[in-house]
Short mmCIF file of C-alpha atoms in Angstrom, two decimals:
data_model
loop_
_atom_site.label_atom_id
_atom_site.label_comp_id
_atom_site.label_asym_id
_atom_site.label_seq_id
_atom_site.Cartn_x
_atom_site.Cartn_y
_atom_site.Cartn_z
CA MET A 1 -15.18 -10.03 5.29
CA ASP A 2 -15.08 -13.68 6.14
CA VAL A 3 -13.34 -16.19 3.87
CA ASN A 4 -16.16 -18.70 4.22
CA THR A 5 -18.93 -16.38 3.04
CA LEU A 6 -16.91 -15.36 -0.01
CA ASN A 7 -16.65 -18.91 -1.23
CA ARG A 8 -20.13 -20.02 -0.18
CA GLU A 9 -21.42 -20.75 -3.69
CA GLN A 10 -19.01 -23.67 -3.91
CA ILE A 11 -20.71 -25.44 -1.01
CA LYS A 12 -23.01 -28.14 -2.36
CA ALA A 13 -26.39 -27.98 -0.66
CA ASP A 14 -27.53 -31.44 -1.79
CA ARG A 15 -25.04 -33.37 0.35
CA PRO A 16 -26.82 -35.42 3.00
CA ASP A 17 -26.08 -35.15 6.68
CA PHE A 18 -23.94 -38.07 7.91
CA HIS A 19 -21.29 -38.89 10.45
CA ALA A 20 -18.77 -41.53 11.48
CA GLY A 21 -20.15 -45.07 11.54
CA ASP A 22 -22.63 -44.53 8.72
CA THR A 23 -22.48 -46.63 5.58
CA LEU A 24 -22.45 -44.57 2.39
CA ASP A 25 -22.65 -45.06 -1.34
CA VAL A 26 -20.51 -42.38 -2.96
CA TYR A 27 -21.30 -41.94 -6.66
CA LEU A 28 -18.11 -40.73 -8.33
CA LYS A 29 -17.79 -39.20 -11.75
CA ILE A 30 -14.83 -40.82 -13.48
CA VAL A 31 -13.49 -39.10 -16.59
CA GLU A 32 -11.68 -41.36 -19.06
CA GLY A 33 -10.59 -39.40 -22.10
CA ASN A 34 -13.81 -37.80 -23.30
CA LYS A 35 -16.11 -40.30 -21.67
CA GLU A 36 -17.59 -39.85 -18.25
CA ARG A 37 -19.02 -42.66 -16.17
CA ILE A 38 -20.25 -43.16 -12.64
CA GLN A 39 -18.52 -45.46 -10.17
CA VAL A 40 -19.85 -46.25 -6.74
CA PHE A 41 -17.55 -46.42 -3.72
CA SER A 42 -19.42 -47.84 -0.76
CA GLY A 43 -18.10 -48.24 2.73
CA VAL A 44 -18.10 -47.01 6.31
CA VAL A 45 -17.38 -43.39 7.23
CA ILE A 46 -14.29 -43.24 9.45
CA GLN A 47 -14.23 -39.49 9.98
CA VAL A 48 -15.72 -36.19 8.90
CA LYS A 49 -13.19 -33.39 9.02
CA GLY A 50 -13.20 -29.61 8.60
CA THR A 51 -15.82 -26.98 7.91
CA GLY A 52 -17.06 -24.90 5.01
CA VAL A 53 -15.84 -25.56 1.49
CA GLY A 54 -12.85 -27.58 2.65
CA LYS A 55 -14.91 -30.15 4.57
CA SER A 56 -13.84 -33.73 3.82
CA PHE A 57 -14.68 -37.27 4.87
CA THR A 58 -12.97 -40.66 4.81
CA VAL A 59 -14.71 -43.85 3.66
CA ARG A 60 -13.28 -47.32 4.34
CA LYS A 61 -14.19 -50.54 2.62
CA ILE A 62 -12.74 -54.01 2.29
CA SER A 63 -11.90 -54.76 -1.33
CA ASN A 64 -10.86 -58.35 -2.07
CA GLY A 65 -9.70 -58.75 1.51
CA ILE A 66 -7.66 -55.57 1.50
CA GLY A 67 -8.75 -52.49 3.41
CA VAL A 68 -9.15 -49.44 1.14
CA GLU A 69 -9.71 -45.92 2.38
CA LYS A 70 -10.60 -42.90 0.29
CA ILE A 71 -10.66 -39.28 1.42
CA PHE A 72 -13.25 -37.18 -0.40
CA PRO A 73 -13.67 -33.41 -0.36
CA LEU A 74 -17.38 -33.11 0.50
CA ASN A 75 -17.99 -30.33 -2.03
CA SER A 76 -15.99 -31.89 -4.85
CA PRO A 77 -17.68 -31.62 -8.26
CA PHE A 78 -16.45 -35.15 -8.95
CA ILE A 79 -18.99 -36.48 -6.46
CA ASP A 80 -22.28 -36.95 -8.30
CA LYS A 81 -24.29 -37.86 -5.21
CA ILE A 82 -23.97 -39.42 -1.78
CA VAL A 83 -26.51 -41.94 -0.49
CA ARG A 84 -26.69 -42.79 3.19
CA VAL A 85 -27.36 -46.52 3.20
CA LYS A 86 -27.14 -47.27 6.91
CA GLU A 87 -26.99 -45.13 9.98
CA GLY A 88 -24.44 -46.51 12.41
CA LYS A 89 -24.37 -46.15 16.16
CA VAL A 90 -20.86 -45.30 17.39
CA ARG A 91 -19.53 -43.39 20.36
CA GLN A 92 -16.51 -41.72 18.76
CA ALA A 93 -16.54 -38.95 16.16
CA ARG A 94 -13.56 -40.58 14.47
CA ILE A 95 -13.64 -44.37 14.56
CA TYR A 96 -9.98 -45.12 13.86
CA TYR A 97 -10.29 -48.28 15.96
CA PHE A 98 -12.43 -49.69 13.15
CA ARG A 99 -9.26 -50.24 11.09
CA GLU A 100 -8.05 -52.93 13.48
CA ARG A 101 -11.34 -54.82 13.35
CA ARG A 102 -11.86 -57.85 11.13
CA GLY A 103 -14.79 -60.20 10.59
CA LYS A 104 -17.43 -60.31 13.33
CA SER A 105 -15.99 -57.47 15.36
CA ALA A 106 -16.01 -55.22 12.28
CA ARG A 107 -19.74 -54.66 12.57
CA ILE A 108 -21.47 -51.48 13.60
CA ALA A 109 -24.82 -51.49 15.35
CA GLU A 110 -27.55 -49.70 13.44
CA ALA A 111 -28.88 -46.57 15.06
CA LYS A 112 -32.50 -46.57 16.17
CA LYS A 113 -34.83 -44.69 13.88
CA GLY A 114 -35.06 -41.02 14.73
CA LYS A 115 -32.09 -41.25 17.04
CA ALA A 116 -29.21 -40.30 14.83
CA MET B 1 -1.40 -0.52 -14.43
CA ASP B 2 -0.21 -3.89 -13.23
CA VAL B 3 0.17 -3.23 -9.51
CA ILE B 4 -2.19 -3.13 -6.55
CA LEU B 5 -2.24 -3.30 -2.75
CA GLY B 6 -4.25 -5.90 -0.90
CA LYS B 7 -5.24 -7.14 2.53
CA LYS B 8 -4.91 -10.82 3.37
CA LEU B 9 -8.23 -12.21 4.59
CA GLY B 10 -7.31 -15.85 5.10
CA MET B 11 -7.10 -19.21 3.40
CA ALA B 12 -9.76 -21.56 2.04
CA SER B 13 -10.37 -24.39 -0.39
CA PHE B 14 -11.33 -23.66 -3.97
CA PHE B 15 -12.54 -25.97 -6.72
CA GLY B 16 -11.18 -24.96 -10.12
CA PRO B 17 -13.09 -25.21 -13.39
CA ALA B 18 -11.82 -28.77 -13.96
CA GLY B 19 -12.99 -29.78 -10.50
CA ARG B 20 -9.56 -29.93 -8.88
CA GLU B 21 -9.30 -28.65 -5.35
CA PHE B 22 -6.75 -25.89 -4.70
CA PRO B 23 -5.61 -24.17 -1.51
CA VAL B 24 -6.22 -20.45 -1.98
CA THR B 25 -5.43 -17.27 -0.10
CA ILE B 26 -8.29 -14.80 -0.29
CA VAL B 27 -7.14 -11.19 -0.64
CA GLU B 28 -9.14 -7.99 -0.62
CA ALA B 29 -7.32 -5.90 -3.25
CA GLY B 30 -7.95 -2.25 -3.85
CA PRO B 31 -9.48 0.08 -4.73
CA CYS B 32 -6.30 2.14 -4.55
CA LYS B 33 -5.41 5.60 -5.80
CA VAL B 34 -2.18 7.01 -7.14
CA VAL B 35 -1.06 9.59 -4.59
CA GLN B 36 2.34 10.54 -5.97
CA VAL B 37 4.23 10.01 -9.21
CA LYS B 38 8.02 10.01 -9.18
CA THR B 39 9.79 10.88 -12.40
CA ILE B 40 13.37 10.53 -13.63
CA GLU B 41 13.70 14.30 -14.08
CA LYS B 42 12.68 15.11 -10.55
CA ASP B 43 13.47 12.05 -8.44
CA LYS B 44 16.14 10.24 -10.58
CA TYR B 45 13.87 7.17 -10.81
CA GLU B 46 10.32 6.50 -11.81
CA ALA B 47 7.69 5.04 -9.52
CA ILE B 48 4.16 5.49 -8.34
CA GLN B 49 3.03 5.77 -4.76
CA ILE B 50 -0.42 4.33 -4.17
CA GLY B 51 -2.73 4.57 -1.19
CA PHE B 52 -4.96 1.82 0.14
CA ILE B 53 -7.84 1.81 2.68
CA SER B 54 -9.43 5.24 2.87
CA LYS B 55 -9.33 7.26 6.06
CA ARG B 56 -12.24 9.39 4.94
CA PHE B 57 -15.29 9.29 7.15
CA LYS B 58 -18.33 11.49 6.45
CA ASP B 59 -16.47 13.70 3.93
CA LYS B 60 -13.63 14.28 6.38
CA ASP B 61 -10.21 12.71 6.69
CA VAL B 62 -9.75 11.39 10.20
CA LYS B 63 -6.57 10.83 12.19
CA VAL B 64 -4.15 12.25 9.65
CA ASN B 65 -1.18 14.27 10.83
CA LYS B 66 -0.29 17.60 9.27
CA PRO B 67 2.61 16.54 7.01
CA LEU B 68 0.57 13.68 5.56
CA SER B 69 -2.61 15.69 5.16
CA GLY B 70 -0.58 18.15 3.08
CA HIS B 71 0.70 15.25 1.01
CA PHE B 72 -2.81 14.04 0.28
CA LYS B 73 -4.06 17.59 -0.32
CA LYS B 74 -1.42 18.06 -2.98
CA ALA B 75 -2.54 14.86 -4.69
CA GLY B 76 -6.16 15.88 -4.40
CA THR B 77 -7.16 12.50 -2.99
CA GLU B 78 -8.62 11.37 0.31
CA ALA B 79 -6.25 10.23 3.05
CA PHE B 80 -5.16 6.60 3.12
CA ARG B 81 -4.01 4.25 5.85
CA PHE B 82 -1.29 2.66 3.77
CA LEU B 83 1.07 4.16 1.22
CA LYS B 84 3.39 1.98 -0.81
CA GLU B 85 5.67 2.68 -3.72
CA PHE B 86 6.01 0.59 -6.88
CA ARG B 87 8.89 1.03 -9.32
CA PHE B 88 8.38 -0.01 -12.91
CA GLU B 89 9.14 1.26 -16.37
CA GLY B 90 6.71 3.88 -17.58
CA ALA B 91 5.53 4.67 -14.06
CA GLY B 92 6.45 8.32 -14.52
CA LYS B 93 3.72 8.77 -17.10
CA THR B 94 0.93 7.84 -14.68
CA GLU B 95 -1.43 10.57 -13.56
CA VAL B 96 -1.94 11.41 -9.91
CA GLY B 97 -5.39 10.40 -8.68
CA THR B 98 -5.80 7.44 -11.05
CA GLU B 99 -7.89 4.74 -9.48
CA ILE B 100 -6.53 1.20 -9.41
CA ASN B 101 -8.77 -1.81 -8.88
CA VAL B 102 -8.86 -5.54 -9.53
CA SER B 103 -10.22 -5.05 -13.07
CA ASN B 104 -6.58 -4.58 -14.15
CA PHE B 105 -6.04 -8.26 -13.39
CA ASN B 106 -7.49 -11.34 -15.03
CA GLU B 107 -8.15 -14.86 -13.83
CA GLY B 108 -5.16 -16.97 -14.79
CA ASP B 109 -2.67 -14.11 -14.47
CA ASN B 110 0.63 -14.86 -12.79
CA ILE B 111 1.71 -12.39 -10.13
CA HIS B 112 4.41 -11.63 -7.59
CA VAL B 113 3.23 -10.98 -4.04
CA THR B 114 5.31 -9.17 -1.40
CA GLY B 115 4.44 -9.09 2.27
CA ILE B 116 5.90 -9.09 5.76
CA SER B 117 6.20 -12.60 7.20
CA LYS B 118 4.86 -13.50 10.62
CA GLY B 119 7.24 -12.68 13.46
CA LYS B 120 8.69 -15.76 15.16
CA GLY B 121 10.56 -14.03 18.00
CA PHE B 122 14.03 -15.04 19.18
CA GLN B 123 14.77 -18.45 17.72
CA GLY B 124 17.69 -20.84 17.88
CA THR B 125 19.78 -21.98 14.94
CA VAL B 126 17.79 -25.18 14.38
CA LYS B 127 14.53 -23.37 13.58
CA ARG B 128 16.05 -20.21 12.16
CA TRP B 129 18.64 -21.69 9.82
CA GLY B 130 17.69 -25.34 9.63
CA MET B 131 20.86 -26.53 11.35
CA ARG B 132 20.99 -30.15 12.35
CA LEU B 133 20.22 -31.42 15.82
CA GLN B 134 23.07 -33.00 17.72
CA GLY B 135 22.99 -36.67 18.52
CA ARG B 136 20.89 -37.68 21.49
CA SER B 137 23.23 -40.47 22.48
CA HIS B 138 26.95 -41.35 22.25
CA GLY B 139 27.86 -39.12 25.18
CA THR B 140 26.20 -35.83 24.13
CA HIS B 141 25.63 -33.69 27.17
CA GLU B 142 24.36 -30.19 27.98
CA SER B 143 23.87 -29.40 24.27
CA LYS B 144 21.29 -30.85 21.90
CA ARG B 145 20.19 -27.90 19.73
CA GLY B 146 23.38 -25.83 19.80
CA PRO B 147 25.14 -24.50 16.68
CA GLY B 148 28.35 -26.48 17.26
CA SER B 149 31.64 -24.83 16.38
CA ILE B 150 31.33 -21.21 15.25
CA GLY B 151 34.81 -20.73 13.83
CA GLN B 152 38.47 -21.67 13.56
CA CYS B 153 41.41 -21.18 15.98
CA THR B 154 44.41 -18.79 16.26
CA TRP B 155 43.58 -17.44 12.84
CA PRO B 156 41.28 -15.55 12.47
CA SER B 157 40.83 -15.41 16.27
CA ARG B 158 37.36 -14.03 15.78
CA VAL B 159 33.97 -15.05 14.44
CA TRP B 160 33.23 -14.27 10.78
CA LYS B 161 30.68 -11.57 10.06
CA GLY B 162 27.36 -12.98 9.00
CA LYS B 163 27.86 -16.24 10.92
CA ARG B 164 24.46 -17.83 11.29
CA MET B 165 23.43 -17.70 14.92
CA ALA B 166 20.32 -17.51 17.07
CA GLY B 167 18.28 -14.31 16.90
CA ARG B 168 15.11 -12.61 15.79
CA MET B 169 13.31 -14.60 13.13
CA GLY B 170 10.42 -13.56 10.90
CA SER B 171 8.93 -10.11 10.28
CA ASP B 172 11.01 -10.03 7.10
CA GLN B 173 9.95 -8.83 3.69
CA VAL B 174 9.15 -11.92 1.66
CA THR B 175 8.24 -12.09 -2.02
CA ILE B 176 6.41 -15.09 -3.41
CA LYS B 177 7.02 -15.23 -7.15
CA ASP B 178 4.90 -16.57 -9.96
CA VAL B 179 1.61 -17.41 -8.26
CA GLU B 180 -1.64 -17.74 -10.12
CA ILE B 181 -4.89 -15.84 -9.73
CA LEU B 182 -7.66 -18.43 -9.69
CA LYS B 183 -10.70 -16.22 -9.26
CA ILE B 184 -11.67 -12.56 -9.15
CA ILE B 185 -14.85 -11.09 -7.70
CA PRO B 186 -14.70 -7.52 -9.11
CA GLU B 187 -17.76 -6.17 -7.28
CA LYS B 188 -16.26 -7.12 -3.92
CA ASN B 189 -12.61 -6.37 -4.83
CA ILE B 190 -11.68 -9.93 -3.94
CA ILE B 191 -9.03 -12.11 -5.56
CA PHE B 192 -8.29 -15.78 -4.90
CA ILE B 193 -4.57 -16.52 -5.16
CA LYS B 194 -3.29 -20.09 -5.39
CA GLY B 195 -1.21 -21.22 -2.43
CA SER B 196 -0.07 -19.48 0.73
CA LEU B 197 1.16 -15.90 1.05
CA PRO B 198 3.45 -14.22 3.60
CA GLY B 199 2.13 -12.60 6.74
CA ALA B 200 -0.77 -12.83 9.12
CA LYS B 201 -4.43 -12.14 8.40
CA ASN B 202 -5.12 -8.44 7.76
CA GLY B 203 -1.52 -8.02 6.62
CA ILE B 204 -0.83 -5.69 3.68
CA LEU B 205 0.40 -7.28 0.46
CA LYS B 206 2.02 -5.70 -2.57
CA ILE B 207 0.82 -7.38 -5.74
CA ARG B 208 2.36 -6.92 -9.17
CA LYS B 209 1.76 -8.68 -12.45
CA MET B 210 4.62 -10.85 -13.68
CA GLU B 211 6.37 -9.52 -16.75
CA ALA B 212 5.51 -11.62 -19.76
#
């Protein structure tokens, strides 16, 4: 028996397909005491890592001039939904070079429609 | 019955009820059968011997040698690939042939798991015992991962027994204590155990419930 098939029900089917260079809105469920609210973390995907239930991705954004990166488990129940805002055109699967970019050079060309 | 044998299938991620992500080892545990019961009167200690992974194929036991086939015949069970003994109080009262499966365990139970660690081969003192590396500069030559001095001088004129040196590492019996069961799938005999466990995939693990 394979470990991935045994845990398959934990894989969330509603997650959209995306890859490095895309701009995402990640809707996070934040629990404060008994209250639950939704917070949006939007930024550029730096990398998508792993397979199966343990798949994760890293999103980078600039918050008040400071670079912030968050690593999310793709199948985490704390993620309400993921919206793919922009499809980026990049050549690398993991765009670590993006961390060194500021201002004008920190732009990613949009992918042509139908050519993901 | 708070003991069982299992086979390590591998590791995965698991989201708990609160949504937290845990590393889990997935183990196929049981069904096992009690093959022999040892009692204080007869054997001077009490224990049960349980068998795991049936060797029965089409109503026939396959690849079992004569001494073992007699052992299984006496118990009235099918032949098993693995036999392991568990010692615990009250074991002598168990009946031969009792079936053991994961239903004896509950989610949230704390268990001890014993297995054979992965073999590492012949290793030096740095990896095997965690000894420090020697300096790379200040005139060090010929020796960078050596053990250093291994003893004194005229007395005792020999090396103490048990001195930590290079040698075979791994393939040891290792027990991981107090680990939690996060999930049980009874119909598939599968348990999810939090954290890592000793040994390679398909290794045999002895699992026992922690005493309260």
